[in-house]
Amino acid sequence: MKVYQTSEIKNIALLGSSGSGKTTLAEALLFEGGIIKRRGTIAAKNTVSDYFPVEQEYGYSVFSTLFHVEWNNRKLNMIDCPGSDDFVGSVVTALNVADSAVLLLNGRYGVEVGTENHFRYTEKLNKPVAFVVNQLDNDKCDYDNILEQLKEAYGSKVVPIQYPIATGPDFNALIDVLLMKKYSWKPEGGTPLIEDIPMEEMDKAMKMHKFLVEAAAENDEELMEKFFEQETLSEDEMREGIRKGLSSRGMFPVFCVCAGRDMGTRRLMEFLGNVVPFVSEMDKVINTDGKEIEPDVNGPTSLYFFKTSVEPHIGEVSYFKVMSGKVKEGDDLLNADRGSKERITQMYVVAGANRTKVEELQAGDIGAAVKLKEVKTGNTLNDKNCNYRFSFIKYPNSRYTRAIKPVNEADVEKMMGILTRMREEDPTWVVEQSKELKQTLVHGQGEFHLRTLKWRLENNDKLQIKFEEPKIPYRETITKAARADYRHKKQSGGAGQFGEVHLIVEPYKEGMPVPDIYKFNGQEFKISVRGTEEIKLEWGGKLIFINSIVGGSIDNRFMPAILKGVMARMEQGPLTGSYARDVRVIVYDGKMHPVDSNEISFMLAGRNAFSEAFKNAGPKILEPIYDVEIFVPSDKMGDVMGELQGRRAMIMGMNSEKSFEKLIAKVPLKEMSSYSTTLSSLTGGRASFIMKFASYELVPADIQDKLIKEFEVKHAEE
């Protein structure tokens, strides 16, 4: 295979909602580019994308698939991404590695929530976007309506390059207003017949052509001057204007295809090859030192590994982008993240599971390597003269959590090893061994996301597992001041144990002063601060521990033991066994014995005194509250709002965002357990949401009573 220069390479992410036809379009592009001799279908389970067993089982893309097409002495690296929002990690990865995006729309549904979500990521990462309306042969396709939806959502930057003469089962022709030609196809698709535009379409075509010329001219001052002088632009000038408009996101061109019948695909490929910006024309990536890295073939060799997959008969395949310099088979490189040396022994360009050996790849290109020893997703390999590192991919927060355990308890270690490996393939699977909840938690983007993980564990790795409802990380705190004392005394021959601790607890807020006097049951307790320790708790909040001992009733050497006893009870609150937080403890008196007092005595006395005082201090349970943003089609807003109210949600606001409504709410984590499944069911998969931890808030009294009773029953059983 030819070694392509940086100025000949284009990296493109193929995006779109589930069902928009990305995998089918990929087949048509590969066929037109000569990479495959025959187009596969999803039904026949023989497509280049979706070649993993789990994808063929569900009929959905689960992983992104890299493929390349050589076209007109250019190399187009394309990444076909899953459409389901559960697999958004692949979209985020692809957009960070690619330089532009093709955003596919289902001809039946037009702009969907998935379209909005994917566009939002392109916006965040400042990537050029070309829209492609697919499935023009669907009997419910209305191209003019879709164009209106796009303009309503994304404004006047939406500029059609083509329009179909008719849509529905009889679709077989379109007008290209850039070339001002009619394209038509025989029933089998493929090579088009290119003709002059018929008279009955000329007025519409000229109107759209003029709009396109003006839009192209707006992106370049020289072109604008030419347009004012001549009132038109040449084809090459228009391409230049469109390229600049794409690069700056000043224009979103719209194309038409019927990928299933290979109509319009070749023309789309021409546009991608001729007009979409090259690697060298796009924003530079910034490394971890804040330095812009040029995709310069003469620079130091640096490879960024953005994806790992475990493939049958091969094992780990590591996908990389050449950030700088060039890489050849046999190169020895240093892993900047792990400090280990790696030799690139086998290097490929890929089209799904098909691999073509290459000897060299240059800056900006994308390839794959096998048989690497220690390279993981996110690692950087450099030559000896380079110390670059990259970490520019930021994944969204998890939205769905389940506790996971093997059916056979003896398989825990095996399960953890497999989960660690699987996270290399999809970094949005997050595995957590929770000491607090005593569960292994797996966090993902939705119910389907975790169902896929379970299918793979059980079918690929033959490990039976079960999901359980995750426990909620409640917190305990107090609402008023209280005091208690406790004497620990034990005598059983020889040296005994003795320690007595008197302490006060109260709720703590940042910056609050320590009173000089506390009153309990008409009795005053004077406080004289001798020392203060502020402990920032790893589970959130603080413990403030104050030594107010006067007259030497307790030696200073026993204060750490008392603190240790208090911390032991903070780690297992008296109400539900949850972590306690935001408490101030003042040790003001006590007693010790010259022989029998020791650290264990004061640790136990401190723990029990704290526990008793805590119970008398108006203890309350706190629950985690999340900020939730839900993107809902307008016609489903009422249903979604009504359902949320049953989840103890507090609606904070709502606003229209392009063609969708955005609902903002605060919702307890306990109520979000299966929300992704419910929301999908309620809206036919057309809504999506994001969630982020906000704060801990008091649970309602009835729920607190229920939680305490459940804990007491469980405690009694144990």
XYZ file of C-alpha atoms in Angstrom:
718
model
C 0.000 0.000 0.000
C 1.169 3.523 -0.821
C 2.652 5.617 2.024
C 0.359 8.648 2.269
C 1.690 12.084 3.169
C 0.068 14.162 5.917
C -1.327 16.478 3.225
C -3.133 13.491 1.620
C -4.851 12.137 4.758
C -8.340 12.874 6.066
C -9.773 11.440 9.297
C -13.571 11.376 9.458
C -16.004 10.209 12.178
C -19.233 8.656 10.894
C -22.005 9.567 13.357
C -25.791 9.292 13.600
C -28.656 7.928 15.674
C -29.388 4.215 15.883
C -31.086 3.147 12.686
C -29.723 6.006 10.584
C -27.764 3.517 8.449
C -24.093 4.197 9.281
C -23.000 0.569 8.943
C -24.810 0.292 5.604
C -23.230 3.539 4.397
C -19.811 2.239 5.463
C -20.393 -0.849 3.293
C -21.285 1.325 0.296
C -18.223 3.562 0.805
C -15.934 0.529 1.092
C -17.479 -0.985 -2.024
C -17.129 2.225 -4.031
C -13.529 2.562 -2.826
C -12.698 -0.959 -3.980
C -11.812 -2.233 -0.484
C -14.553 -4.883 -0.666
C -15.938 -6.636 -3.739
C -19.436 -7.194 -2.420
C -21.604 -5.197 -0.006
C -22.688 -7.022 3.128
C -25.911 -6.464 5.069
C -26.766 -6.325 8.764
C -29.403 -9.038 8.267
C -26.804 -11.381 6.724
C -24.319 -10.532 9.528
C -21.505 -10.049 7.011
C -20.736 -6.319 7.190
C -17.233 -4.905 7.687
C -18.517 -3.008 10.726
C -20.470 -4.922 13.396
C -18.281 -8.004 13.108
C -18.158 -8.873 16.808
C -20.523 -11.652 18.000
C -22.321 -9.369 20.472
C -23.097 -6.903 17.660
C -24.458 -9.655 15.447
C -26.526 -10.959 18.358
C -28.220 -7.610 19.024
C -28.173 -6.147 15.500
C -26.619 -2.922 16.865
C -23.149 -1.412 16.682
C -21.461 -1.788 20.060
C -17.917 -0.761 19.128
C -16.576 1.849 16.749
C -15.076 0.349 13.599
C -12.111 1.847 11.798
C -11.884 1.518 8.024
C -10.044 3.300 5.250
C -10.752 4.126 1.628
C -8.219 5.208 -1.001
C -9.812 7.730 -3.336
C -8.197 9.951 -5.937
C -4.719 9.680 -4.329
C -6.127 10.498 -0.933
C -6.567 8.300 2.081
C -9.829 8.629 4.015
C -9.641 7.072 7.472
C -13.201 6.684 8.722
C -14.539 5.596 12.110
C -18.060 4.146 12.084
C -19.520 4.867 15.549
C -22.434 3.214 17.394
C -25.645 5.221 17.310
C -27.013 4.249 20.711
C -26.344 6.805 23.435
C -25.253 3.896 25.650
C -22.075 3.643 23.570
C -21.267 7.363 23.467
C -17.697 6.601 24.554
C -16.906 5.468 21.010
C -18.290 8.737 19.617
C -16.177 10.812 22.002
C -13.049 8.806 21.115
C -13.665 9.027 17.370
C -14.286 12.781 17.398
C -11.102 13.408 19.355
C -9.064 11.403 16.848
C -10.881 12.504 13.685
C -10.688 15.942 12.100
C -14.271 16.184 10.848
C -17.618 14.398 11.106
C -20.296 13.100 8.767
C -23.602 13.163 10.682
C -26.159 10.792 9.183
C -29.931 11.374 9.472
C -32.640 8.775 9.117
C -34.842 9.877 6.190
C -37.936 8.854 8.120
C -37.224 10.663 11.426
C -34.897 13.535 10.521
C -33.312 15.326 13.493
C -33.428 12.993 16.513
C -32.097 13.237 20.057
C -29.093 11.175 18.921
C -28.441 13.776 16.204
C -28.535 16.506 18.842
C -26.236 14.607 21.177
C -23.642 13.879 18.514
C -23.779 17.428 17.182
C -23.252 18.740 20.711
C -20.006 16.765 20.931
C -18.810 18.137 17.573
C -19.578 21.613 18.901
C -17.649 20.996 22.107
C -14.621 19.712 20.181
C -14.938 22.287 17.371
C -15.105 19.692 14.562
C -16.471 20.366 11.045
C -19.795 18.674 10.261
C -21.448 17.604 7.016
C -25.029 16.308 7.266
C -26.107 13.357 5.120
C -29.791 12.457 4.772
C -30.050 8.691 4.259
C -32.897 6.307 3.430
C -34.519 8.626 0.920
C -36.425 5.593 -0.353
C -38.412 5.304 2.895
C -42.106 5.902 2.150
C -42.306 8.332 5.104
C -39.250 10.374 4.102
C -39.929 14.114 3.693
C -36.651 15.778 2.645
C -38.002 19.340 2.696
C -39.247 18.839 6.245
C -35.860 17.432 7.325
C -34.136 20.455 5.795
C -36.449 22.720 7.794
C -35.668 20.746 10.976
C -31.943 21.165 10.347
C -32.277 24.913 9.745
C -34.444 25.308 12.827
C -31.877 23.415 14.910
C -28.630 24.792 13.445
C -29.589 28.008 11.670
C -28.593 29.475 8.327
C -25.247 27.653 8.358
C -27.153 24.607 7.060
C -26.631 24.677 3.297
C -27.992 21.938 1.000
C -25.603 20.694 -1.701
C -28.195 18.288 -3.103
C -31.905 17.609 -3.034
C -33.924 14.576 -4.205
C -36.367 15.012 -7.077
C -38.734 12.659 -5.231
C -38.540 10.549 -2.077
C -40.099 7.200 -1.172
C -39.802 3.789 -2.843
C -39.454 5.469 -6.266
C -36.392 7.523 -5.291
C -33.718 7.231 -7.951
C -32.531 10.772 -8.754
C -31.220 13.940 -7.153
C -30.057 17.386 -8.160
C -26.537 18.491 -7.192
C -26.539 22.287 -6.888
C -22.751 22.511 -6.513
C -22.089 20.804 -9.876
C -25.510 21.826 -11.266
C -26.149 18.313 -12.569
C -28.834 15.661 -12.244
C -27.706 12.293 -10.869
C -29.890 9.242 -11.470
C -29.491 5.501 -10.899
C -30.744 2.199 -12.150
C -32.516 0.039 -9.526
C -29.246 -1.656 -8.526
C -27.546 1.710 -7.771
C -23.796 2.090 -8.207
C -22.469 4.273 -11.015
C -24.839 7.220 -11.646
C -26.052 8.658 -14.912
C -25.034 12.350 -14.875
C -27.189 14.685 -16.990
C -28.183 18.326 -17.316
C -30.847 19.519 -14.909
C -34.335 19.191 -16.475
C -36.206 22.451 -17.099
C -38.896 21.717 -14.510
C -36.219 21.635 -11.767
C -34.109 24.543 -13.018
C -35.758 27.359 -11.012
C -35.464 25.456 -7.717
C -31.897 24.368 -8.529
C -30.798 27.911 -9.450
C -32.277 29.327 -6.263
C -30.421 26.747 -4.145
C -27.233 27.191 -6.207
C -27.264 30.926 -5.528
C -27.732 30.299 -1.811
C -24.764 27.892 -1.895
C -22.541 30.372 -3.779
C -23.326 33.127 -1.252
C -22.648 30.779 1.655
C -19.316 29.690 0.139
C -18.273 33.305 -0.521
C -19.020 34.342 3.084
C -16.127 32.253 4.377
C -13.328 34.033 2.492
C -12.773 37.758 1.874
C -11.270 37.268 -1.597
C -14.155 35.045 -2.639
C -16.608 37.589 -1.265
C -15.034 40.336 -3.419
C -15.161 38.071 -6.509
C -18.777 37.250 -5.791
C -19.711 40.951 -5.570
C -17.918 41.625 -8.878
C -19.106 38.576 -10.852
C -22.223 37.438 -8.880
C -20.966 33.872 -9.177
C -17.985 31.653 -8.371
C -16.249 28.860 -10.261
C -16.634 25.273 -9.095
C -13.106 25.268 -7.594
C -13.742 28.581 -5.831
C -16.941 27.219 -4.366
C -15.090 24.132 -3.107
C -12.497 26.371 -1.482
C -15.208 28.458 0.182
C -17.016 25.342 1.406
C -13.751 23.885 2.774
C -13.055 27.066 4.728
C -16.658 27.190 5.913
C -16.438 23.591 7.108
C -13.117 24.176 8.896
C -14.478 27.152 10.825
C -17.929 25.566 11.394
C -19.340 28.458 9.407
C -21.161 26.021 7.103
C -22.875 22.652 7.497
C -23.422 21.216 3.986
C -26.231 18.712 3.435
C -25.931 15.660 1.153
C -28.391 12.962 0.086
C -27.824 9.206 -0.137
C -29.675 5.949 -0.198
C -26.895 3.784 1.227
C -28.891 0.544 1.100
C -29.148 0.853 -2.699
C -25.728 2.530 -3.159
C -27.203 5.733 -4.560
C -25.352 8.987 -3.941
C -22.454 7.262 -2.181
C -19.877 7.867 -4.905
C -20.697 11.577 -5.049
C -20.425 11.800 -1.250
C -17.002 10.150 -1.508
C -15.935 12.748 -4.083
C -16.932 15.508 -1.698
C -15.093 13.914 1.220
C -11.988 13.477 -0.908
C -12.074 16.934 -2.515
C -13.546 19.287 0.073
C -13.370 17.967 3.650
C -10.305 19.490 5.388
C -7.016 17.576 5.567
C -5.291 16.696 8.850
C -2.788 19.490 8.243
C -5.580 22.104 8.024
C -7.196 21.410 11.400
C -6.567 22.593 14.976
C -3.422 21.202 16.563
C -3.680 18.790 19.493
C -2.313 19.992 22.833
C -0.178 17.596 24.892
C -0.165 17.276 28.687
C 2.482 20.027 28.926
C 0.118 22.459 27.191
C 2.180 22.473 23.987
C 0.578 22.418 20.521
C 1.823 19.402 18.553
C 2.054 19.760 14.778
C 1.332 16.667 12.667
C 4.808 17.148 11.179
C 6.404 14.184 9.389
C 9.841 15.626 10.181
C 9.063 15.946 13.903
C 9.844 13.333 16.592
C 7.854 10.099 16.359
C 4.891 10.053 18.756
C 1.932 7.644 18.667
C -1.243 7.997 20.725
C -3.189 4.760 21.388
C -6.888 5.582 21.453
C -8.561 2.174 21.240
C -7.952 -1.463 22.145
C -9.986 -4.443 21.008
C -9.649 -8.133 21.736
C -10.272 -10.031 18.522
C -10.709 -13.758 17.851
C -7.523 -15.646 16.830
C -5.376 -12.510 17.275
C -5.777 -11.173 20.802
C -5.261 -7.488 21.551
C -5.274 -5.080 18.619
C -4.059 -1.584 19.553
C -5.222 1.338 17.399
C -3.124 4.500 17.244
C -2.847 7.878 15.592
C 0.554 9.170 14.508
C 0.649 12.514 16.304
C 4.082 13.497 14.973
C 6.873 12.089 12.815
C 6.525 8.700 11.160
C 6.543 5.099 12.347
C 7.970 2.013 10.622
C 7.828 -1.684 11.375
C 10.770 -2.545 13.628
C 10.866 0.853 15.378
C 11.755 0.754 19.076
C 9.715 3.259 21.079
C 9.330 4.196 24.746
C 5.975 4.149 26.556
C 5.728 7.619 28.149
C 3.038 6.449 30.591
C 4.551 3.158 31.767
C 8.283 3.589 31.169
C 8.550 0.343 29.178
C 10.106 -0.208 25.758
C 8.007 -1.451 22.836
C 8.945 -2.675 19.382
C 6.433 -2.170 16.560
C 6.720 -5.630 15.023
C 3.480 -5.787 13.012
C 1.627 -2.731 11.731
C -1.576 -2.534 9.703
C -4.240 -0.343 8.232
C -7.639 -1.883 8.829
C -11.149 -2.202 7.488
C -13.041 -3.800 10.352
C -11.557 -7.262 10.919
C -9.608 -7.049 7.638
C -5.991 -5.934 8.022
C -3.506 -4.811 5.377
C 0.177 -4.798 6.329
C 1.992 -1.475 5.959
C 5.649 -0.618 6.437
C 5.258 3.060 7.305
C 2.641 5.534 8.508
C 3.153 9.297 8.597
C 1.953 12.089 10.887
C -1.850 12.331 10.988
C -2.437 8.752 9.817
C -4.222 6.031 11.768
C -3.130 2.419 12.049
C -3.136 -0.661 14.251
C -0.468 -2.807 15.892
C -0.578 -6.285 17.424
C 1.587 -8.194 19.884
C 2.459 -5.117 21.953
C 3.571 -6.001 25.480
C 2.313 -3.294 27.811
C 0.462 -0.671 25.756
C -2.946 0.292 27.115
C -5.666 2.630 25.843
C -4.551 6.238 26.421
C -0.805 5.478 26.330
C 1.740 7.393 24.220
C 4.768 5.805 22.530
C 7.671 8.075 21.574
C 11.095 7.800 20.025
C 14.113 8.449 22.253
C 14.222 12.193 21.451
C 10.634 12.864 22.519
C 8.706 13.021 25.807
C 5.164 13.846 24.606
C 2.124 12.586 26.494
C -1.527 13.018 25.528
C -4.755 12.805 27.521
C -7.172 14.882 25.462
C -10.138 12.470 25.541
C -12.654 13.258 28.308
C -15.534 10.804 28.735
C -19.019 11.620 30.080
C -20.108 10.666 33.601
C -21.766 7.289 34.134
C -25.577 7.158 34.220
C -26.359 3.571 35.164
C -24.870 1.404 37.920
C -25.260 -2.203 38.972
C -23.545 -4.338 41.580
C -21.899 -7.291 39.869
C -20.873 -10.671 41.241
C -20.070 -14.076 39.755
C -22.597 -16.865 40.278
C -19.697 -18.928 41.620
C -18.003 -16.958 44.441
C -14.667 -18.584 43.556
C -14.639 -16.685 40.233
C -14.281 -13.180 41.738
C -10.628 -12.807 40.750
C -11.285 -14.128 37.254
C -14.221 -11.697 36.839
C -12.118 -8.704 37.933
C -9.397 -9.608 35.432
C -11.901 -9.791 32.574
C -13.573 -6.507 33.588
C -10.185 -4.752 33.675
C -9.465 -6.018 30.165
C -12.911 -5.016 28.907
C -12.465 -1.487 30.222
C -9.498 -1.175 27.860
C -11.982 -1.675 25.024
C -14.573 0.751 26.406
C -13.346 3.308 28.991
C -16.950 4.306 29.807
C -17.300 1.004 31.673
C -16.044 1.963 35.139
C -15.413 -0.756 37.709
C -15.314 0.131 41.412
C -14.741 -2.080 44.420
C -16.671 -0.157 47.065
C -15.332 -0.641 50.567
C -18.257 1.422 51.853
C -21.041 -0.559 50.178
C -19.195 -3.910 50.239
C -20.098 -4.405 46.579
C -18.275 -4.470 43.260
C -19.971 -1.815 41.159
C -19.903 -1.473 37.400
C -20.923 1.940 36.073
C -22.016 2.510 32.481
C -24.045 4.712 30.185
C -27.312 2.757 30.308
C -29.075 -0.554 30.781
C -28.200 -1.766 27.263
C -24.558 -0.836 27.855
C -24.360 -3.114 30.914
C -26.480 -5.823 29.314
C -23.847 -5.962 26.565
C -21.120 -6.378 29.170
C -23.045 -9.260 30.768
C -23.592 -10.945 27.378
C -19.890 -10.808 26.621
C -18.877 -12.169 30.019
C -21.300 -15.079 29.705
C -20.864 -15.874 26.015
C -17.273 -14.927 25.197
C -15.648 -15.705 28.554
C -18.081 -18.399 29.751
C -18.408 -16.695 33.144
C -21.894 -16.595 34.634
C -22.530 -13.364 36.531
C -25.497 -11.632 38.102
C -26.418 -7.994 38.525
C -27.938 -6.653 41.732
C -29.378 -3.325 42.769
C -26.489 -1.193 44.053
C -26.698 0.047 47.618
C -26.974 3.799 48.030
C -24.022 5.589 49.690
C -26.049 7.358 52.362
C -24.358 9.629 54.881
C -25.245 10.313 58.522
C -24.944 13.592 60.362
C -26.410 15.388 63.379
C -28.666 18.424 63.725
C -28.028 19.621 67.305
C -25.428 19.502 70.066
C -25.366 16.644 72.603
C -23.002 15.285 75.253
C -22.170 11.839 76.581
C -19.581 10.096 78.695
C -18.455 6.510 78.764
C -16.244 4.538 81.104
C -14.460 1.474 79.779
C -13.354 -0.762 82.641
C -12.162 -4.331 82.429
C -10.385 -6.398 85.083
C -9.481 -10.019 84.490
C -6.350 -10.668 86.491
C -3.098 -8.816 85.985
C -3.191 -5.430 84.276
C -6.723 -4.247 83.540
C -8.223 -1.725 81.136
C -9.544 1.670 82.176
C -10.492 4.787 80.256
C -13.227 7.367 80.720
C -14.136 9.985 78.111
C -16.563 12.939 78.336
C -17.329 14.635 75.040
C -19.690 16.966 73.193
C -20.777 16.565 69.552
C -22.432 19.151 67.339
C -23.122 19.670 63.619
C -20.214 21.416 61.882
C -20.363 24.117 59.217
C -17.306 25.751 57.672
C -15.905 28.623 59.739
C -18.251 28.274 62.735
C -16.670 29.420 66.059
C -16.300 27.243 69.167
C -18.611 28.466 71.983
C -17.065 29.135 75.417
C -19.951 27.450 77.224
C -22.401 24.647 76.378
C -25.589 23.991 78.376
C -27.219 20.563 78.749
C -30.069 19.889 81.200
C -29.350 23.121 83.073
C -25.677 22.276 83.558
C -22.912 24.420 82.055
C -19.762 23.009 80.472
C -16.892 25.433 79.921
C -14.662 24.910 76.915
C -10.986 25.824 76.662
C -9.472 24.828 73.324
C -6.037 23.197 73.777
C -5.701 21.762 70.304
C -7.729 21.246 67.106
C -7.458 18.628 64.346
C -9.365 19.105 61.101
C -9.827 15.832 59.235
C -11.036 16.061 55.642
C -12.972 12.822 55.227
C -12.329 10.794 52.075
C -16.092 10.244 51.701
C -16.860 13.981 51.881
C -17.351 16.476 54.673
C -15.165 16.978 57.726
C -14.550 15.869 61.296
C -13.279 18.575 63.656
C -11.661 17.082 66.764
C -10.983 19.473 69.673
C -8.926 18.753 72.777
C -10.402 20.756 75.676
C -8.878 18.772 78.559
C -7.828 20.905 81.545
C -6.066 19.802 84.719
C -4.534 16.714 83.069
C -7.595 14.470 83.553
C -6.508 12.661 80.336
C -2.901 12.599 79.142
C -2.245 14.060 75.693
C -0.772 10.701 74.669
C -4.277 9.177 74.773
C -5.922 11.801 72.526
C -4.947 10.024 69.254
C -6.572 6.829 70.601
C -9.804 8.703 71.380
C -9.744 10.182 67.877
C -9.205 6.697 66.439
C -12.277 5.457 68.320
C -14.367 8.378 67.039
C -13.191 7.752 63.462
C -14.110 4.073 63.755
C -17.693 5.113 64.548
C -17.676 7.796 61.804
C -16.945 4.970 59.352
C -20.010 3.078 60.532
C -22.715 5.472 61.621
C -25.161 4.276 64.304
C -28.345 4.755 62.224
C -27.669 2.674 59.112
C -23.961 1.869 59.230
C -23.260 4.598 56.625
C -20.375 7.040 56.812
C -20.929 10.043 59.116
C -19.804 13.551 58.185
C -19.727 17.220 59.200
C -19.376 16.691 62.964
C -17.396 18.585 65.603
C -16.258 16.575 68.623
C -14.995 18.297 71.792
C -13.328 16.098 74.417
C -13.611 18.157 77.611
C -13.094 15.735 80.513
C -12.386 12.175 81.524
C -10.462 9.949 83.900
C -7.509 7.641 83.677
C -5.792 5.080 85.863
C -2.042 5.194 86.540
C -1.652 1.461 85.766
C -4.671 0.214 83.811
C -5.127 3.059 81.303
C -3.864 2.354 77.787
C -4.630 3.259 74.168
C -7.165 0.486 73.562
C -9.135 1.563 76.656
C -9.426 5.158 75.474
C -10.159 4.117 71.898
C -13.138 2.039 73.114
C -14.275 4.735 75.537
C -14.073 7.399 72.820
C -15.968 5.241 70.321
C -18.819 4.444 72.707
C -19.108 7.993 74.075
C -19.265 9.332 70.518
C -21.889 6.747 69.510
C -24.160 7.631 72.439
C -23.788 11.393 71.916
C -24.441 11.006 68.169
C -27.733 9.206 68.804
C -28.858 12.043 71.106
C -27.875 14.820 68.689
C -30.865 14.661 66.336
C -29.184 12.265 63.885
C -30.301 12.448 60.272
C -29.614 10.464 57.132
C -28.361 12.306 54.052
C -28.801 11.001 50.522
C -26.872 11.845 47.343
C -28.714 14.239 45.038
C -27.811 14.525 41.348
C -28.233 17.328 38.836
C -30.031 15.768 35.873
C -30.462 17.317 32.422
C -32.959 15.558 30.172
C -33.252 16.263 26.440
C -36.819 15.489 25.415
C -38.806 15.777 22.178
C -41.497 18.426 22.706
C -44.374 15.961 22.291
C -43.055 13.811 25.181
C -42.397 16.617 27.683
C -45.598 16.082 29.716
C -45.030 12.322 30.033
C -41.432 12.786 31.168
C -42.289 15.494 33.706
C -45.138 13.429 35.155
C -42.920 10.385 35.531
C -40.162 12.427 37.206
C -42.515 13.621 39.934
C -42.876 10.034 41.092
C -39.104 9.981 41.611
C -39.080 12.788 44.192
C -37.529 15.071 41.564
C -37.361 18.809 42.034
C -37.800 20.535 38.666
C -35.310 23.415 38.538
C -36.162 24.748 35.102
C -36.781 24.013 31.462
C -35.895 25.637 28.180
C -36.075 24.951 24.482
C -32.830 23.860 22.908
C -33.153 23.872 19.144
C -35.807 21.289 18.277
C -35.875 19.708 21.739
C -36.819 20.677 25.273
C -34.205 20.579 28.019
C -35.532 19.711 31.466
C -33.304 20.449 34.476
C -34.001 18.678 37.765
C -32.470 17.574 41.040
C -33.171 13.903 41.706
C -32.105 11.548 44.521
C -29.684 8.857 43.304
C -31.965 6.191 44.802
C -34.662 7.199 42.290
C -32.321 7.115 39.252
C -31.636 3.386 39.427
C -33.381 2.312 36.200
C -34.109 5.725 34.750
C -32.315 5.174 31.446
C -34.545 2.172 30.688
C -37.727 3.997 31.727
C -36.879 7.133 29.740
C -36.124 5.094 26.630
C -39.406 3.200 26.991
C -41.387 6.389 27.630
C -40.034 8.224 24.566
C -39.354 5.387 22.141
C -35.620 5.921 22.575
C -35.853 9.554 21.467
C -34.757 11.198 24.745
C -31.421 11.240 26.550
C -30.028 12.566 29.808
C -26.842 13.396 31.644
C -26.358 13.380 35.400
C -23.746 14.740 37.788
C -23.387 14.585 41.572
C -24.674 17.780 43.201
C -24.829 17.432 47.000
C -26.008 15.462 50.014
C -29.419 16.439 51.376
C -31.628 15.220 54.245
C -33.929 12.332 53.367
C -37.646 12.764 54.216
C -38.633 11.510 57.691
C -40.718 8.573 56.405
C -37.843 7.305 54.266
C -35.390 7.720 57.169
C -37.637 5.609 59.422
C -37.843 2.930 56.740
C -34.039 2.872 56.227
C -33.379 2.594 59.973
C -35.859 -0.288 60.355
C -34.328 -2.130 57.381
C -30.855 -1.711 58.890
C -31.998 -2.949 62.317
C -33.621 -6.052 60.795
C -30.504 -6.831 58.760
C -28.256 -6.206 61.779
C -30.361 -8.550 63.922
C -30.182 -11.292 61.257
C -26.406 -11.012 61.076
